mmCIF file of C-alpha atoms in Angstrom:
data_model
loop_
_atom_site.group_PDB
_atom_site.id
_atom_site.type_symbol
_atom_site.label_atom_id
_atom_site.label_comp_id
_atom_site.label_asym_id
_atom_site.label_seq_id
_atom_site.Cartn_x
_atom_site.Cartn_y
_atom_site.Cartn_z
ATOM 1 C CA UNK A 252 -16.475 5.770 -48.368
ATOM 2 C CA UNK A 253 -19.991 4.518 -48.781
ATOM 3 C CA UNK A 254 -22.750 2.938 -46.719
ATOM 4 C CA UNK A 255 -24.415 -0.400 -47.313
ATOM 5 C CA UNK A 256 -27.262 -2.356 -45.717
ATOM 6 C CA UNK A 257 -26.124 -5.155 -43.424
ATOM 7 C CA UNK A 258 -26.809 -8.719 -44.485
ATOM 8 C CA UNK A 259 -30.082 -10.061 -43.078
ATOM 9 C CA UNK A 260 -29.147 -13.214 -41.216
ATOM 10 C CA UNK A 261 -31.537 -15.047 -38.890
ATOM 11 C CA UNK A 262 -30.424 -13.086 -35.828
ATOM 12 C CA UNK A 263 -30.908 -9.812 -37.633
ATOM 13 C CA UNK A 264 -34.402 -10.771 -38.736
ATOM 14 C CA UNK A 265 -35.434 -11.670 -35.184
ATOM 15 C CA UNK A 266 -33.858 -8.508 -33.825
ATOM 16 C CA UNK A 267 -35.590 -6.409 -36.464
ATOM 17 C CA UNK A 268 -38.884 -7.604 -35.025
ATOM 18 C CA UNK A 269 -37.859 -6.322 -31.612
ATOM 19 C CA UNK A 270 -36.674 -3.020 -33.045
ATOM 20 C CA UNK A 271 -40.057 -2.600 -34.706
ATOM 21 C CA UNK A 272 -42.045 -3.264 -31.518
ATOM 22 C CA UNK A 273 -44.012 -0.066 -30.717
ATOM 23 C CA UNK A 274 -43.006 -0.498 -27.082
ATOM 24 C CA UNK A 275 -39.399 0.276 -28.001
ATOM 25 C CA UNK A 276 -40.447 3.457 -29.769
ATOM 26 C CA UNK A 277 -42.663 4.429 -26.844
ATOM 27 C CA UNK A 278 -39.852 4.191 -24.301
ATOM 28 C CA UNK A 279 -37.389 5.934 -26.591
ATOM 29 C CA UNK A 280 -39.822 8.759 -27.345
ATOM 30 C CA UNK A 281 -40.388 9.239 -23.641
ATOM 31 C CA UNK A 282 -36.661 9.560 -23.061
ATOM 32 C CA UNK A 283 -35.946 12.043 -25.844
ATOM 33 C CA UNK A 284 -36.496 15.126 -23.685
ATOM 34 C CA UNK A 285 -36.011 13.461 -20.331
ATOM 35 C CA UNK A 286 -33.405 14.568 -17.817
ATOM 36 C CA UNK A 287 -30.650 12.109 -16.853
ATOM 37 C CA UNK A 288 -32.508 11.131 -13.695
ATOM 38 C CA UNK A 289 -35.468 9.879 -15.740
ATOM 39 C CA UNK A 290 -33.158 7.969 -18.062
ATOM 40 C CA UNK A 291 -31.723 6.372 -14.932
ATOM 41 C CA UNK A 292 -35.259 5.467 -13.842
ATOM 42 C CA UNK A 293 -35.921 3.750 -17.165
ATOM 43 C CA UNK A 294 -32.586 1.976 -16.938
ATOM 44 C CA UNK A 295 -33.375 0.696 -13.465
ATOM 45 C CA UNK A 296 -36.898 -0.448 -14.281
ATOM 46 C CA UNK A 297 -35.866 -2.239 -17.474
ATOM 47 C CA UNK A 298 -33.119 -4.159 -15.695
ATOM 48 C CA UNK A 299 -34.727 -4.557 -12.285
ATOM 49 C CA UNK A 300 -36.055 -7.575 -10.467
ATOM 50 C CA UNK A 301 -39.353 -6.029 -9.368
ATOM 51 C CA UNK A 302 -42.239 -5.776 -11.786
ATOM 52 C CA UNK A 303 -44.362 -3.938 -9.239
ATOM 53 C CA UNK A 304 -44.862 -0.299 -10.205
ATOM 54 C CA UNK A 305 -45.348 0.729 -6.580
ATOM 55 C CA UNK A 306 -41.812 -0.412 -5.779
ATOM 56 C CA UNK A 307 -40.330 1.901 -8.387
ATOM 57 C CA UNK A 308 -42.496 4.789 -7.266
ATOM 58 C CA UNK A 309 -41.078 4.294 -3.789
ATOM 59 C CA UNK A 310 -37.483 4.041 -5.047
ATOM 60 C CA UNK A 311 -37.741 7.288 -7.034
ATOM 61 C CA UNK A 312 -39.504 9.785 -4.741
ATOM 62 C CA UNK A 313 -37.956 12.755 -6.535
ATOM 63 C CA UNK A 314 -39.450 11.592 -9.852
ATOM 64 C CA UNK A 315 -42.627 9.678 -9.048
ATOM 65 C CA UNK A 316 -43.232 10.350 -5.376
ATOM 66 C CA UNK A 317 -43.918 13.165 -2.938
ATOM 67 C CA UNK A 318 -40.648 14.989 -3.691
ATOM 68 C CA UNK A 319 -41.192 15.223 -7.452
ATOM 69 C CA UNK A 320 -41.784 18.536 -9.170
ATOM 70 C CA UNK A 321 -44.302 18.637 -11.982
ATOM 71 C CA UNK A 322 -41.814 18.539 -14.852
ATOM 72 C CA UNK A 323 -39.905 15.590 -13.438
ATOM 73 C CA UNK A 324 -43.107 13.724 -12.660
ATOM 74 C CA UNK A 325 -44.487 14.197 -16.164
ATOM 75 C CA UNK A 326 -41.254 13.005 -17.740
ATOM 76 C CA UNK A 327 -41.060 9.997 -15.439
ATOM 77 C CA UNK A 328 -44.691 9.050 -15.938
ATOM 78 C CA UNK A 329 -44.138 8.898 -19.693
ATOM 79 C CA UNK A 330 -41.569 6.115 -19.388
ATOM 80 C CA UNK A 331 -42.301 4.097 -16.266
ATOM 81 C CA UNK A 332 -45.236 2.142 -17.707
ATOM 82 C CA UNK A 333 -43.621 1.182 -21.019
ATOM 83 C CA UNK A 334 -40.339 0.413 -19.254
ATOM 84 C CA UNK A 335 -42.168 -1.951 -16.914
ATOM 85 C CA UNK A 336 -43.717 -3.713 -19.897
ATOM 86 C CA UNK A 337 -40.229 -4.298 -21.290
ATOM 87 C CA UNK A 338 -39.055 -5.495 -17.886
ATOM 88 C CA UNK A 339 -41.890 -8.010 -17.848
ATOM 89 C CA UNK A 340 -40.469 -9.782 -20.876
ATOM 90 C CA UNK A 341 -38.198 -12.766 -20.359
ATOM 91 C CA UNK A 342 -34.639 -12.131 -19.243
ATOM 92 C CA UNK A 343 -32.970 -12.931 -22.559
ATOM 93 C CA UNK A 344 -35.548 -11.079 -24.642
ATOM 94 C CA UNK A 345 -35.452 -7.953 -22.550
ATOM 95 C CA UNK A 346 -31.698 -7.737 -23.051
ATOM 96 C CA UNK A 347 -32.441 -7.273 -26.727
ATOM 97 C CA UNK A 348 -35.240 -4.814 -26.034
ATOM 98 C CA UNK A 349 -32.934 -2.681 -23.925
ATOM 99 C CA UNK A 350 -30.373 -2.562 -26.711
ATOM 100 C CA UNK A 351 -33.093 -1.643 -29.172
ATOM 101 C CA UNK A 352 -34.231 1.196 -26.897
ATOM 102 C CA UNK A 353 -30.745 2.734 -26.858
ATOM 103 C CA UNK A 354 -30.557 2.543 -30.628
ATOM 104 C CA UNK A 355 -34.042 3.965 -31.118
ATOM 105 C CA UNK A 356 -33.374 6.806 -28.703
ATOM 106 C CA UNK A 357 -30.146 7.624 -30.528
ATOM 107 C CA UNK A 358 -31.910 7.564 -33.893
ATOM 108 C CA UNK A 359 -34.793 9.709 -32.630
ATOM 109 C CA UNK A 360 -32.473 12.358 -31.238
ATOM 110 C CA UNK A 361 -30.409 12.472 -34.425
ATOM 111 C CA UNK A 362 -33.558 12.698 -36.536
ATOM 112 C CA UNK A 363 -34.297 16.048 -34.904
ATOM 113 C CA UNK A 364 -31.481 17.593 -36.916
ATOM 114 C CA UNK A 365 -31.286 15.408 -40.009
ATOM 115 C CA UNK A 366 -33.557 13.209 -42.083
ATOM 116 C CA UNK A 367 -30.650 11.007 -43.160
ATOM 117 C CA UNK A 368 -30.654 8.644 -40.189
ATOM 118 C CA UNK A 369 -30.266 4.956 -41.008
ATOM 119 C CA UNK A 370 -29.980 1.764 -38.979
ATOM 120 C CA UNK A 371 -27.815 -1.367 -39.195
ATOM 121 C CA UNK A 372 -25.487 -0.095 -41.889
ATOM 122 C CA UNK A 373 -21.961 -1.026 -42.839
ATOM 123 C CA UNK A 374 -19.358 1.496 -43.895
ATOM 124 C CA UNK A 375 -17.219 0.487 -46.852
ATOM 125 C CA UNK A 376 -13.890 1.888 -48.011
ATOM 126 C CA UNK A 377 -12.093 1.020 -51.228
ATOM 127 C CA UNK A 378 -9.270 -1.417 -50.605
ATOM 128 C CA UNK A 379 -10.233 -2.043 -46.988
ATOM 129 C CA UNK A 380 -11.888 -5.291 -45.835
ATOM 130 C CA UNK A 381 -15.396 -4.563 -44.599
ATOM 131 C CA UNK A 382 -16.195 -4.927 -40.914
ATOM 132 C CA UNK A 383 -18.509 -7.836 -40.132
ATOM 133 C CA UNK A 384 -20.674 -5.942 -37.673
ATOM 134 C CA UNK A 385 -22.828 -3.109 -38.946
ATOM 135 C CA UNK A 386 -23.072 0.188 -37.098
ATOM 136 C CA UNK A 387 -26.249 0.582 -35.082
ATOM 137 C CA UNK A 388 -27.080 4.080 -36.301
ATOM 138 C CA UNK A 389 -25.634 6.211 -39.063
ATOM 139 C CA UNK A 390 -26.198 9.702 -40.387
ATOM 140 C CA UNK A 391 -25.757 9.664 -44.140
ATOM 141 C CA UNK A 392 -25.852 13.337 -45.014
ATOM 142 C CA UNK A 393 -23.760 13.878 -48.151
ATOM 143 C CA UNK A 394 -20.421 15.278 -47.034
ATOM 144 C CA UNK A 395 -21.364 15.107 -43.334
ATOM 145 C CA UNK A 396 -21.644 11.449 -42.353
ATOM 146 C CA UNK A 397 -21.694 10.225 -38.750
ATOM 147 C CA UNK A 398 -21.438 6.756 -37.256
ATOM 148 C CA UNK A 399 -22.793 5.488 -33.919
ATOM 149 C CA UNK A 400 -22.585 2.277 -31.977
ATOM 150 C CA UNK A 401 -24.896 1.845 -29.003
ATOM 151 C CA UNK A 402 -24.504 0.008 -25.719
ATOM 152 C CA UNK A 403 -26.838 -0.550 -22.813
ATOM 153 C CA UNK A 404 -24.168 -0.339 -20.142
ATOM 154 C CA UNK A 405 -20.569 0.566 -19.485
ATOM 155 C CA UNK A 406 -19.630 -3.074 -19.463
ATOM 156 C CA UNK A 407 -20.430 -3.183 -23.167
ATOM 157 C CA UNK A 408 -17.496 -0.902 -23.877
ATOM 158 C CA UNK A 409 -14.749 -3.086 -25.276
ATOM 159 C CA UNK A 410 -11.675 -2.968 -27.433
ATOM 160 C CA UNK A 411 -13.497 -4.445 -30.432
ATOM 161 C CA UNK A 412 -16.049 -1.677 -30.758
ATOM 162 C CA UNK A 413 -13.516 1.068 -30.039
ATOM 163 C CA UNK A 414 -11.184 -0.312 -32.705
ATOM 164 C CA UNK A 415 -14.031 -0.572 -35.194
ATOM 165 C CA UNK A 416 -15.094 3.018 -34.640
ATOM 166 C CA UNK A 417 -11.552 4.333 -34.787
ATOM 167 C CA UNK A 418 -10.821 2.333 -37.924
ATOM 168 C CA UNK A 419 -13.861 3.851 -39.622
ATOM 169 C CA UNK A 420 -12.791 7.347 -38.618
ATOM 170 C CA UNK A 421 -9.205 6.872 -39.811
ATOM 171 C CA UNK A 422 -10.166 5.190 -43.079
ATOM 172 C CA UNK A 423 -12.568 8.050 -43.761
ATOM 173 C CA UNK A 424 -9.764 10.518 -43.076
ATOM 174 C CA UNK A 425 -7.669 8.646 -45.635
ATOM 175 C CA UNK A 426 -10.486 9.439 -48.087
ATOM 176 C CA UNK A 427 -10.450 13.094 -46.954
ATOM 177 C CA UNK A 428 -13.786 12.640 -45.202
ATOM 178 C CA UNK A 429 -14.338 13.886 -41.666
ATOM 179 C CA UNK A 430 -16.346 11.145 -39.974
ATOM 180 C CA UNK A 431 -17.508 11.774 -36.410
ATOM 181 C CA UNK A 432 -17.729 8.420 -34.637
ATOM 182 C CA UNK A 433 -19.371 7.871 -31.269
ATOM 183 C CA UNK A 434 -20.181 5.215 -28.756
ATOM 184 C CA UNK A 435 -23.542 5.854 -27.100
ATOM 185 C CA UNK A 436 -23.796 4.202 -23.701
ATOM 186 C CA UNK A 437 -26.988 4.408 -21.643
ATOM 187 C CA UNK A 438 -25.007 4.419 -18.433
ATOM 188 C CA UNK A 439 -23.441 7.005 -16.177
ATOM 189 C CA UNK A 440 -20.315 8.905 -17.129
ATOM 190 C CA UNK A 441 -18.637 7.695 -13.961
ATOM 191 C CA UNK A 442 -19.098 4.021 -14.881
ATOM 192 C CA UNK A 443 -18.084 4.601 -18.483
ATOM 193 C CA UNK A 444 -14.912 6.370 -17.372
ATOM 194 C CA UNK A 445 -13.982 3.389 -15.201
ATOM 195 C CA UNK A 446 -14.549 1.001 -18.100
ATOM 196 C CA UNK A 447 -12.601 3.155 -20.530
ATOM 197 C CA UNK A 448 -9.664 3.308 -18.137
ATOM 198 C CA UNK A 449 -9.289 -0.424 -18.652
ATOM 199 C CA UNK A 450 -8.957 -0.332 -22.419
ATOM 200 C CA UNK A 451 -5.908 0.234 -24.545
ATOM 201 C CA UNK A 452 -7.879 0.632 -27.770
ATOM 202 C CA UNK A 453 -7.553 3.955 -29.554
ATOM 203 C CA UNK A 454 -10.303 6.369 -28.520
ATOM 204 C CA UNK A 455 -8.941 9.873 -28.837
ATOM 205 C CA UNK A 456 -10.999 10.357 -31.980
ATOM 206 C CA UNK A 457 -14.158 8.737 -30.619
ATOM 207 C CA UNK A 458 -16.900 10.504 -28.709
ATOM 208 C CA UNK A 459 -18.369 8.656 -25.757
ATOM 209 C CA UNK A 460 -21.952 9.730 -25.108
ATOM 210 C CA UNK A 461 -23.546 8.821 -21.779
ATOM 211 C CA UNK A 462 -26.954 9.175 -20.205
ATOM 212 C CA UNK A 463 -25.919 12.619 -18.998
ATOM 213 C CA UNK A 464 -25.058 13.839 -22.502
ATOM 214 C CA UNK A 465 -27.242 11.835 -24.872
ATOM 215 C CA UNK A 466 -29.771 14.638 -25.295
ATOM 216 C CA UNK A 467 -27.147 16.770 -27.031
ATOM 217 C CA UNK A 468 -27.183 14.392 -30.012
ATOM 218 C CA UNK A 469 -30.235 16.317 -31.170
ATOM 219 C CA UNK A 470 -28.151 19.468 -31.593
ATOM 220 C CA UNK A 471 -24.829 18.421 -33.111
ATOM 221 C CA UNK A 472 -22.413 15.584 -33.660
ATOM 222 C CA UNK A 473 -20.606 14.881 -30.393
ATOM 223 C CA UNK A 474 -16.999 15.981 -30.122
ATOM 224 C CA UNK A 475 -14.367 13.305 -29.511
ATOM 225 C CA UNK A 476 -13.589 12.555 -25.904
ATOM 226 C CA UNK A 477 -15.527 12.073 -22.734
ATOM 227 C CA UNK A 478 -16.901 11.033 -20.506
ATOM 228 C CA UNK A 479 -15.838 13.289 -17.710
ATOM 229 C CA UNK A 480 -16.707 12.400 -14.149
ATOM 230 C CA UNK A 481 -19.639 14.331 -12.817
ATOM 231 C CA UNK A 482 -19.610 16.136 -9.513
ATOM 232 C CA UNK A 483 -21.475 14.766 -6.550
ATOM 233 C CA UNK B 155 -40.937 3.860 6.838
ATOM 234 C CA UNK B 156 -40.140 1.956 10.008
ATOM 235 C CA UNK B 157 -39.537 4.201 13.000
ATOM 236 C CA UNK B 158 -35.918 3.089 13.110
ATOM 237 C CA UNK B 159 -35.281 3.734 9.409
ATOM 238 C CA UNK B 160 -32.500 6.023 8.232
ATOM 239 C CA UNK B 161 -33.235 9.672 8.924
ATOM 240 C CA UNK B 162 -30.001 11.423 7.978
ATOM 241 C CA UNK B 163 -27.898 11.492 4.838
ATOM 242 C CA UNK B 164 -25.147 9.637 6.655
ATOM 243 C CA UNK B 165 -27.499 6.865 7.783
ATOM 244 C CA UNK B 166 -28.927 6.475 4.290
ATOM 245 C CA UNK B 167 -25.486 6.258 2.742
ATOM 246 C CA UNK B 168 -24.331 3.723 5.302
ATOM 247 C CA UNK B 169 -27.363 1.559 4.614
ATOM 248 C CA UNK B 170 -26.758 1.869 0.889
ATOM 249 C CA UNK B 171 -23.068 0.983 1.139
ATOM 250 C CA UNK B 172 -23.842 -2.151 3.141
ATOM 251 C CA UNK B 173 -26.246 -3.357 0.463
ATOM 252 C CA UNK B 174 -23.763 -2.325 -2.221
ATOM 253 C CA UNK B 175 -21.136 -4.544 -0.636
ATOM 254 C CA UNK B 176 -23.502 -7.517 -0.888
ATOM 255 C CA UNK B 177 -24.204 -6.674 -4.527
ATOM 256 C CA UNK B 178 -20.483 -6.536 -5.209
ATOM 257 C CA UNK B 179 -20.052 -10.002 -3.705
ATOM 258 C CA UNK B 180 -22.729 -11.319 -6.068
ATOM 259 C CA UNK B 181 -21.063 -9.669 -9.065
ATOM 260 C CA UNK B 182 -17.618 -11.048 -8.226
ATOM 261 C CA UNK B 183 -18.744 -14.494 -9.376
ATOM 262 C CA UNK B 184 -17.809 -13.213 -12.847
ATOM 263 C CA UNK B 185 -14.075 -13.851 -12.585
ATOM 264 C CA UNK B 186 -13.163 -12.095 -15.831
ATOM 265 C CA UNK B 187 -14.555 -8.815 -14.548
ATOM 266 C CA UNK B 188 -13.054 -8.905 -11.060
ATOM 267 C CA UNK B 189 -10.728 -5.943 -11.526
ATOM 268 C CA UNK B 190 -13.389 -3.901 -13.307
ATOM 269 C CA UNK B 191 -15.755 -4.597 -10.431
ATOM 270 C CA UNK B 192 -13.152 -3.378 -7.927
ATOM 271 C CA UNK B 193 -12.555 -0.169 -9.876
ATOM 272 C CA UNK B 194 -16.250 0.425 -10.517
ATOM 273 C CA UNK B 195 -17.302 -0.051 -6.915
ATOM 274 C CA UNK B 196 -14.412 2.068 -5.649
ATOM 275 C CA UNK B 197 -15.492 4.950 -7.868
ATOM 276 C CA UNK B 198 -19.137 4.795 -6.857
ATOM 277 C CA UNK B 199 -18.397 4.144 -3.195
ATOM 278 C CA UNK B 200 -16.144 7.197 -3.118
ATOM 279 C CA UNK B 201 -18.928 9.325 -4.552
ATOM 280 C CA UNK B 202 -21.462 8.201 -1.958
ATOM 281 C CA UNK B 203 -18.930 8.679 0.825
ATOM 282 C CA UNK B 204 -18.266 12.183 -0.460
ATOM 283 C CA UNK B 205 -21.978 12.973 -0.300
ATOM 284 C CA UNK B 206 -22.087 11.696 3.284
ATOM 285 C CA UNK B 207 -19.001 13.698 4.195
ATOM 286 C CA UNK B 208 -20.558 16.827 2.763
ATOM 287 C CA UNK B 209 -24.104 16.526 4.125
ATOM 288 C CA UNK B 210 -23.975 13.621 6.551
ATOM 289 C CA UNK B 211 -25.843 15.268 9.418
ATOM 290 C CA UNK B 212 -28.602 16.660 7.226
ATOM 291 C CA UNK B 213 -32.042 15.281 7.989
ATOM 292 C CA UNK B 214 -33.811 13.561 5.123
ATOM 293 C CA UNK B 215 -37.434 13.353 4.126
ATOM 294 C CA UNK B 216 -39.131 10.146 5.165
ATOM 295 C CA UNK B 217 -39.628 9.333 1.471
ATOM 296 C CA UNK B 218 -35.862 9.336 0.897
ATOM 297 C CA UNK B 219 -35.313 6.804 3.653
ATOM 298 C CA UNK B 220 -38.085 4.635 2.248
ATOM 299 C CA UNK B 221 -36.553 4.947 -1.229
ATOM 300 C CA UNK B 222 -33.085 3.844 -0.230
ATOM 301 C CA UNK B 223 -34.391 0.983 1.893
ATOM 302 C CA UNK B 224 -36.525 -0.166 -1.052
ATOM 303 C CA UNK B 225 -33.575 0.158 -3.435
ATOM 304 C CA UNK B 226 -31.438 -1.899 -1.064
ATOM 305 C CA UNK B 227 -34.128 -4.591 -0.992
ATOM 306 C CA UNK B 228 -34.250 -4.508 -4.783
ATOM 307 C CA UNK B 229 -30.538 -5.177 -5.220
ATOM 308 C CA UNK B 230 -30.555 -7.882 -2.572
ATOM 309 C CA UNK B 231 -32.987 -9.795 -4.806
ATOM 310 C CA UNK B 232 -30.406 -9.988 -7.578
ATOM 311 C CA UNK B 233 -28.784 -13.398 -7.884
ATOM 312 C CA UNK B 234 -27.459 -13.250 -11.429
ATOM 313 C CA UNK B 235 -23.864 -11.958 -11.275
ATOM 314 C CA UNK B 236 -24.038 -10.332 -14.694
ATOM 315 C CA UNK B 237 -27.108 -8.381 -13.706
ATOM 316 C CA UNK B 238 -25.341 -7.511 -10.471
ATOM 317 C CA UNK B 239 -22.506 -5.919 -12.454
ATOM 318 C CA UNK B 240 -25.016 -3.781 -14.311
ATOM 319 C CA UNK B 241 -26.556 -2.718 -11.012
ATOM 320 C CA UNK B 242 -23.186 -1.807 -9.519
ATOM 321 C CA UNK B 243 -23.491 1.189 -11.802
ATOM 322 C CA UNK B 244 -27.223 1.837 -11.433
ATOM 323 C CA UNK B 245 -27.718 1.545 -7.684
ATOM 324 C CA UNK B 246 -25.385 4.311 -6.440
ATOM 325 C CA UNK B 247 -26.942 6.726 -8.890
ATOM 326 C CA UNK B 248 -30.403 5.830 -7.608
ATOM 327 C CA UNK B 249 -29.246 6.698 -4.094
ATOM 328 C CA UNK B 250 -27.810 9.971 -5.363
ATOM 329 C CA UNK B 251 -31.047 10.871 -7.151
ATOM 330 C CA UNK B 252 -33.082 10.056 -4.043
ATOM 331 C CA UNK B 253 -30.842 12.501 -2.181
ATOM 332 C CA UNK B 254 -31.566 15.184 -4.758
ATOM 333 C CA UNK B 255 -28.321 14.833 -6.705
ATOM 334 C CA UNK B 256 -27.686 14.183 -10.360
ATOM 335 C CA UNK B 257 -27.215 10.508 -11.342
#
C-alpha cells in the first residue's frame, strides 16, 4: 500500500483556504486538552443560532459562569471567542469551517505522537481501484500507518464512509499491513451509537472516536469498536 | 431567573423535554431521517428522564435554571430542520452539563 496526494479540484482548493484559516487552528488548539464538556461548548457555539457571547455564558454556567472551576473556565475561555467567530460566518461556509476544525483537531492530537501526519491523502493498493474520496487525516509512519475520516456530527456516519474505511483496512491486511482505521466524530457517543445501529456496513475493524474519547488520539491509535454509551 | 423558573432537577428536565419535543417536530421535516430522529430522541430523552428519576427533587442553583431556560430559547429559534437534527444531539448534553454531568 502507498499514500498519494488527492487531486486538487476547485472544491479542494476552496476548502484548502478554509483549512488554512488561522481561526480553524485556534479553535482546534483550544480543544486539544479540553474536557468533553468544553468540546460540547464549542460544538454548540459553532452550530448555534445566537451570536451573543452572553447567551452562551448563561447556557454553560459550569464552564463560563458562576459554577465553573478554574480549570474548566480557562479551557472554555480559550475556545468560546474563536468558536463564535466561526459561528458568525455564513451558514454554508461555517459548515465547512466546522469540518475543518474536526480535521485540524484530529491532526493536532496525532501530531503529539508522530511527525508523519498528512491531510487529504488517498491510499492506493496494487490491483485495487482507488477510492475517489481522500482520507481526511493519515499517519504515514513506515510500517505503522493509520487512516482517519472526520465528521462533525453523528448524522455524518454513513455506509459509504464505513465501507471505505473497512476496505482500506482489509486491503492493507491483504498486503500484510496492519492499518488502524477510524472515524472521528465530534459528537456524543450516545448519538453515534444510535446512528451506527442503523447501518449494516462492516465496522468491526473500525474505531469510532467521539468527543468523549478524541483526546486519546494523542496517545495511541484507537482500537476498533466503540462508541459505548456513557452513564448519566 | 424569573421567580417562577425551574428550581429542581425534575423541573429543569421537564422544561428541557418540552423544548426538545418542539425541536424534534422541526427536525422531522427531513423525511429521510424520520426513524433516526425517533431513535436519537428516544435515547437522549431516556437519559434525561433517568437523571430526573435519580435526582428529581434536588434543588438546583439559580444559574442552572437560567442555563436550561436559555438553552430552550436557543433551540426554539432553530427553523432549519437539518440544524435541528444536529441539535437533537447537542441540546440534551447541554442540559446534562448544566446539571453537573458529563455530556
